[in-house]
Structure formats: structure tokens, C-alpha cells
mmCIF file with all atom_site columns, C-alpha atoms in Angstrom:
data_model
loop_
_atom_site.group_PDB
_atom_site.id
_atom_site.type_symbol
_atom_site.label_atom_id
_atom_site.label_alt_id
_atom_site.label_comp_id
_atom_site.label_asym_id
_atom_site.label_entity_id
_atom_site.label_seq_id
_atom_site.pdbx_PDB_ins_code
_atom_site.Cartn_x
_atom_site.Cartn_y
_atom_site.Cartn_z
_atom_site.occupancy
_atom_site.B_iso_or_equiv
_atom_site.pdbx_formal_charge
_atom_site.auth_seq_id
_atom_site.auth_comp_id
_atom_site.auth_asym_id
_atom_site.auth_atom_id
_atom_site.pdbx_PDB_model_num
ATOM 1  C CA . CYS A 1 1  ? -25.732 -8.136  -27.094 1.00 39.00 ? 1428 CYS A CA 1
ATOM 2  C CA . LEU A 1 2  ? -26.237 -5.104  -29.297 1.00 43.00 ? 1429 LEU A CA 1
ATOM 3  C CA . ASP A 1 3  ? -28.187 -7.146  -31.847 1.00 48.00 ? 1430 ASP A CA 1
ATOM 4  C CA . VAL A 1 4  ? -25.906 -5.994  -34.675 1.00 46.00 ? 1431 VAL A CA 1
ATOM 5  C CA . GLU A 1 5  ? -25.349 -8.787  -37.164 1.00 57.00 ? 1432 GLU A CA 1
ATOM 6  C CA . GLY A 1 6  ? -21.715 -9.747  -37.692 1.00 54.00 ? 1433 GLY A CA 1
ATOM 7  C CA . ARG A 1 7  ? -20.374 -7.438  -34.968 1.00 49.00 ? 1434 ARG A CA 1
ATOM 8  C CA . ALA A 1 8  ? -18.800 -8.229  -31.618 1.00 51.00 ? 1435 ALA A CA 1
ATOM 9  C CA . CYS A 1 9  ? -20.775 -7.243  -28.540 1.00 47.00 ? 1436 CYS A CA 1
ATOM 10 C CA . THR A 1 10 ? -18.281 -4.832  -27.050 1.00 50.00 ? 1437 THR A CA 1
ATOM 11 C CA . SER A 1 11 ? -17.506 -1.161  -26.968 1.00 52.00 ? 1438 SER A CA 1
ATOM 12 C CA . PRO A 1 12 ? -14.902 -0.053  -29.520 1.00 61.00 ? 1439 PRO A CA 1
ATOM 13 C CA . ASN A 1 13 ? -13.210 2.205   -26.957 1.00 76.00 ? 1440 ASN A CA 1
ATOM 14 C CA . LEU A 1 14 ? -13.198 0.337   -23.628 1.00 85.00 ? 1441 LEU A CA 1
ATOM 15 C CA . MET A 1 15 ? -11.524 -2.831  -22.411 1.00 89.00 ? 1442 MET A CA 1
ATOM 16 C CA . ALA A 1 16 ? -12.847 -4.571  -19.314 1.00 91.00 ? 1443 ALA A CA 1
ATOM 17 C CA . SER A 1 17 ? -11.136 -7.432  -17.496 1.00 93.00 ? 1444 SER A CA 1
ATOM 18 C CA . PHE A 1 18 ? -11.228 -9.272  -14.204 1.00 95.00 ? 1445 PHE A CA 1
ATOM 19 C CA . VAL A 1 19 ? -8.065  -9.412  -12.091 1.00 96.00 ? 1446 VAL A CA 1
ATOM 20 C CA . ARG A 1 20 ? -7.754  -12.024 -9.338  1.00 95.00 ? 1447 ARG A CA 1
ATOM 21 C CA . VAL A 1 21 ? -5.076  -11.533 -6.700  1.00 96.00 ? 1448 VAL A CA 1
ATOM 22 C CA . LYS A 1 22 ? -4.525  -14.287 -4.149  1.00 96.00 ? 1449 LYS A CA 1
ATOM 23 C CA . VAL A 1 23 ? -3.876  -13.325 -0.531  1.00 95.00 ? 1450 VAL A CA 1
ATOM 24 C CA . GLY A 1 24 ? -0.176  -12.455 -0.183  1.00 91.00 ? 1451 GLY A CA 1
ATOM 25 C CA . GLU A 1 25 ? 0.334   -12.357 -3.959  1.00 93.00 ? 1452 GLU A CA 1
ATOM 26 C CA . LYS A 1 26 ? 1.355   -9.340  -6.054  1.00 95.00 ? 1453 LYS A CA 1
ATOM 27 C CA . ILE A 1 27 ? 0.175   -8.908  -9.639  1.00 96.00 ? 1454 ILE A CA 1
ATOM 28 C CA . GLU A 1 28 ? 1.112   -6.161  -12.084 1.00 97.00 ? 1455 GLU A CA 1
ATOM 29 C CA . THR A 1 29 ? -1.188  -4.664  -14.696 1.00 96.00 ? 1456 THR A CA 1
ATOM 30 C CA . ALA A 1 30 ? -0.243  -2.200  -17.408 1.00 94.00 ? 1457 ALA A CA 1
ATOM 31 C CA . ALA A 1 31 ? -2.280  -0.302  -19.968 1.00 91.00 ? 1458 ALA A CA 1
ATOM 32 C CA . ARG A 1 32 ? -1.320  2.358   -22.486 1.00 88.00 ? 1459 ARG A CA 1
ATOM 33 C CA . ALA A 1 33 ? -4.403  4.373   -21.697 1.00 87.00 ? 1460 ALA A CA 1
ATOM 34 C CA . THR A 1 34 ? -5.546  7.844   -20.691 1.00 86.00 ? 1461 THR A CA 1
ATOM 35 C CA . SER A 1 35 ? -7.118  6.389   -17.551 1.00 90.00 ? 1462 SER A CA 1
ATOM 36 C CA . GLN A 1 36 ? -7.807  3.151   -15.710 1.00 94.00 ? 1463 GLN A CA 1
ATOM 37 C CA . ALA A 1 37 ? -10.640 2.368   -13.307 1.00 96.00 ? 1464 ALA A CA 1
ATOM 38 C CA . PHE A 1 38 ? -10.697 -0.469  -10.779 1.00 97.00 ? 1465 PHE A CA 1
ATOM 39 C CA . TYR A 1 39 ? -13.812 -1.656  -8.949  1.00 97.00 ? 1466 TYR A CA 1
ATOM 40 C CA . VAL A 1 40 ? -13.152 -3.937  -5.973  1.00 97.00 ? 1467 VAL A CA 1
ATOM 41 C CA . ILE A 1 41 ? -15.610 -6.837  -6.116  1.00 96.00 ? 1468 ILE A CA 1
ATOM 42 C CA . ARG A 1 42 ? -14.130 -8.473  -3.014  1.00 96.00 ? 1469 ARG A CA 1
ATOM 43 C CA . GLY A 1 43 ? -11.054 -8.354  -0.807  1.00 96.00 ? 1470 GLY A CA 1
ATOM 44 C CA . SER A 1 44 ? -8.770  -5.659  0.538   1.00 96.00 ? 1471 SER A CA 1
ATOM 45 C CA . GLY A 1 45 ? -5.269  -4.595  -0.336  1.00 97.00 ? 1472 GLY A CA 1
ATOM 46 C CA . THR A 1 46 ? -3.273  -1.921  -2.107  1.00 97.00 ? 1473 THR A CA 1
ATOM 47 C CA . SER A 1 47 ? -2.376  -0.818  -5.611  1.00 98.00 ? 1474 SER A CA 1
ATOM 48 C CA . GLU A 1 48 ? 0.818   1.119   -6.283  1.00 97.00 ? 1475 GLU A CA 1
ATOM 49 C CA . SER A 1 49 ? 2.437   2.915   -9.190  1.00 96.00 ? 1476 SER A CA 1
ATOM 50 C CA . ALA A 1 50 ? 5.510   5.140   -9.429  1.00 95.00 ? 1477 ALA A CA 1
ATOM 51 C CA . GLU A 1 51 ? 3.438   8.102   -10.629 1.00 93.00 ? 1478 GLU A CA 1
ATOM 52 C CA . HIS A 1 52 ? 0.484   7.870   -8.242  1.00 95.00 ? 1479 HIS A CA 1
ATOM 53 C CA . GLY A 1 53 ? 1.810   6.219   -5.092  1.00 96.00 ? 1480 GLY A CA 1
ATOM 54 C CA . LEU A 1 54 ? -0.086  3.769   -2.894  1.00 97.00 ? 1481 LEU A CA 1
ATOM 55 C CA . VAL A 1 55 ? -3.882  3.400   -3.050  1.00 97.00 ? 1482 VAL A CA 1
ATOM 56 C CA . PRO A 1 56 ? -5.511  1.271   -0.323  1.00 98.00 ? 1483 PRO A CA 1
ATOM 57 C CA . TRP A 1 57 ? -8.775  -0.459  -1.269  1.00 98.00 ? 1484 TRP A CA 1
ATOM 58 C CA . SER A 1 58 ? -11.464 -2.814  0.046   1.00 97.00 ? 1485 SER A CA 1
ATOM 59 C CA . THR A 1 59 ? -14.728 -4.404  -1.091  1.00 97.00 ? 1486 THR A CA 1
ATOM 60 C CA . GLY A 1 60 ? -17.032 -1.899  -2.810  1.00 97.00 ? 1487 GLY A CA 1
ATOM 61 C CA . ASP A 1 61 ? -14.342 0.704   -3.525  1.00 98.00 ? 1488 ASP A CA 1
ATOM 62 C CA . MET A 1 62 ? -13.675 2.173   -6.937  1.00 98.00 ? 1489 MET A CA 1
ATOM 63 C CA . PHE A 1 63 ? -10.519 4.069   -7.775  1.00 97.00 ? 1490 PHE A CA 1
ATOM 64 C CA . VAL A 1 64 ? -9.326  5.716   -10.966 1.00 95.00 ? 1491 VAL A CA 1
ATOM 65 C CA . LEU A 1 65 ? -5.757  6.347   -12.091 1.00 94.00 ? 1492 LEU A CA 1
ATOM 66 C CA . PRO A 1 66 ? -4.872  8.861   -14.808 1.00 91.00 ? 1493 PRO A CA 1
ATOM 67 C CA . VAL A 1 67 ? -2.167  8.121   -17.370 1.00 89.00 ? 1494 VAL A CA 1
ATOM 68 C CA . THR A 1 68 ? 0.316   5.654   -15.881 1.00 91.00 ? 1495 THR A CA 1
ATOM 69 C CA . LYS A 1 69 ? 3.474   5.084   -17.931 1.00 90.00 ? 1496 LYS A CA 1
ATOM 70 C CA . GLY A 1 70 ? 4.605   2.036   -15.965 1.00 92.00 ? 1497 GLY A CA 1
ATOM 71 C CA . SER A 1 71 ? 2.726   -0.797  -14.366 1.00 96.00 ? 1498 SER A CA 1
ATOM 72 C CA . VAL A 1 72 ? 0.405   -0.848  -11.373 1.00 97.00 ? 1499 VAL A CA 1
ATOM 73 C CA . ARG A 1 73 ? 1.217   -3.457  -8.705  1.00 98.00 ? 1500 ARG A CA 1
ATOM 74 C CA . HIS A 1 74 ? -1.761  -4.908  -6.826  1.00 98.00 ? 1501 HIS A CA 1
ATOM 75 C CA . GLU A 1 75 ? -1.426  -6.767  -3.539  1.00 97.00 ? 1502 GLU A CA 1
ATOM 76 C CA . CYS A 1 76 ? -4.189  -8.575  -1.661  1.00 96.00 ? 1503 CYS A CA 1
ATOM 77 C CA . VAL A 1 77 ? -3.943  -8.639  2.132   1.00 95.00 ? 1504 VAL A CA 1
ATOM 78 C CA . GLU A 1 78 ? -7.328  -10.155 2.980   1.00 94.00 ? 1505 GLU A CA 1
ATOM 79 C CA . ALA A 1 79 ? -10.190 -11.736 1.024   1.00 91.00 ? 1506 ALA A CA 1
ATOM 80 C CA . GLU A 1 80 ? -13.002 -14.239 1.068   1.00 85.00 ? 1507 GLU A CA 1
ATOM 81 C CA . LEU A 1 81 ? -12.529 -17.246 -1.159  1.00 88.00 ? 1508 LEU A CA 1
ATOM 82 C CA . GLY A 1 82 ? -8.725  -16.871 -1.028  1.00 86.00 ? 1509 GLY A CA 1
ATOM 83 C CA . GLY A 1 83 ? -8.311  -13.833 -3.215  1.00 93.00 ? 1510 GLY A CA 1
ATOM 84 C CA . ALA A 1 84 ? -9.367  -10.347 -4.195  1.00 96.00 ? 1511 ALA A CA 1
ATOM 85 C CA . ALA A 1 85 ? -11.394 -9.730  -7.339  1.00 96.00 ? 1512 ALA A CA 1
ATOM 86 C CA . LEU A 1 86 ? -10.966 -6.462  -9.244  1.00 97.00 ? 1513 LEU A CA 1
ATOM 87 C CA . TYR A 1 87 ? -12.928 -5.300  -12.273 1.00 96.00 ? 1514 TYR A CA 1
ATOM 88 C CA . TRP A 1 88 ? -10.463 -3.332  -14.431 1.00 97.00 ? 1515 TRP A CA 1
ATOM 89 C CA . ILE A 1 89 ? -11.595 -0.938  -17.160 1.00 94.00 ? 1516 ILE A CA 1
ATOM 90 C CA . HIS A 1 90 ? -9.348  1.153   -19.421 1.00 92.00 ? 1517 HIS A CA 1
ATOM 91 C CA . ASP A 1 91 ? -9.313  2.782   -22.830 1.00 86.00 ? 1518 ASP A CA 1
ATOM 92 C CA . GLU A 1 92 ? -6.182  1.256   -24.335 1.00 83.00 ? 1519 GLU A CA 1
ATOM 93 C CA . PRO A 1 93 ? -6.577  0.951   -28.107 1.00 70.00 ? 1520 PRO A CA 1
#
């Protein structure tokens, strides 16, 4: 915590979320942001958008997408514990 009385403990310009994708499942994310970053906590698969094409990923990877007007579709092909875990950060207001 930032130890600021009466304030939330978060950055005013970043949003961070966890995305879980089960093996064989497809999930879409969308952010009105100048960029999005994804860190792969576990699993392997692909992420795809109309603007940026297909990005393969696996545990330990980090990939960044610039402005994406549509959604990004994530698919898990293999993972421990039944699903991939992505840490998703963007600057949507």
C-alpha cells in the first residue's frame, strides 16, 4: 500500500488483471488503450488480433501489443493445472 490515507492502492494510469484460459478454450480481451502487455505465468498457446496477427506464447514470455481497435483472442493449448494464466496490463482510462 502507498500509505496514503483515504486513497486506493493502485496506479491512476494502469490496469492490471489476471486472465485464465482453460486448455482448448478461447477468451477475448479488449482494452481502449495505447498498449497492452501480457506476461505468461503458466501455459502455452496463442493470442491473435486483426491488426497484429498471431502471437505464440509459453510460460515466462512477455509480449506487448500496440493500439488494438478490436479484441485479442487468447487460446490455451497446454498448461499445468488445467489452464494458462496471463497477467494483463494496459493503460485504458
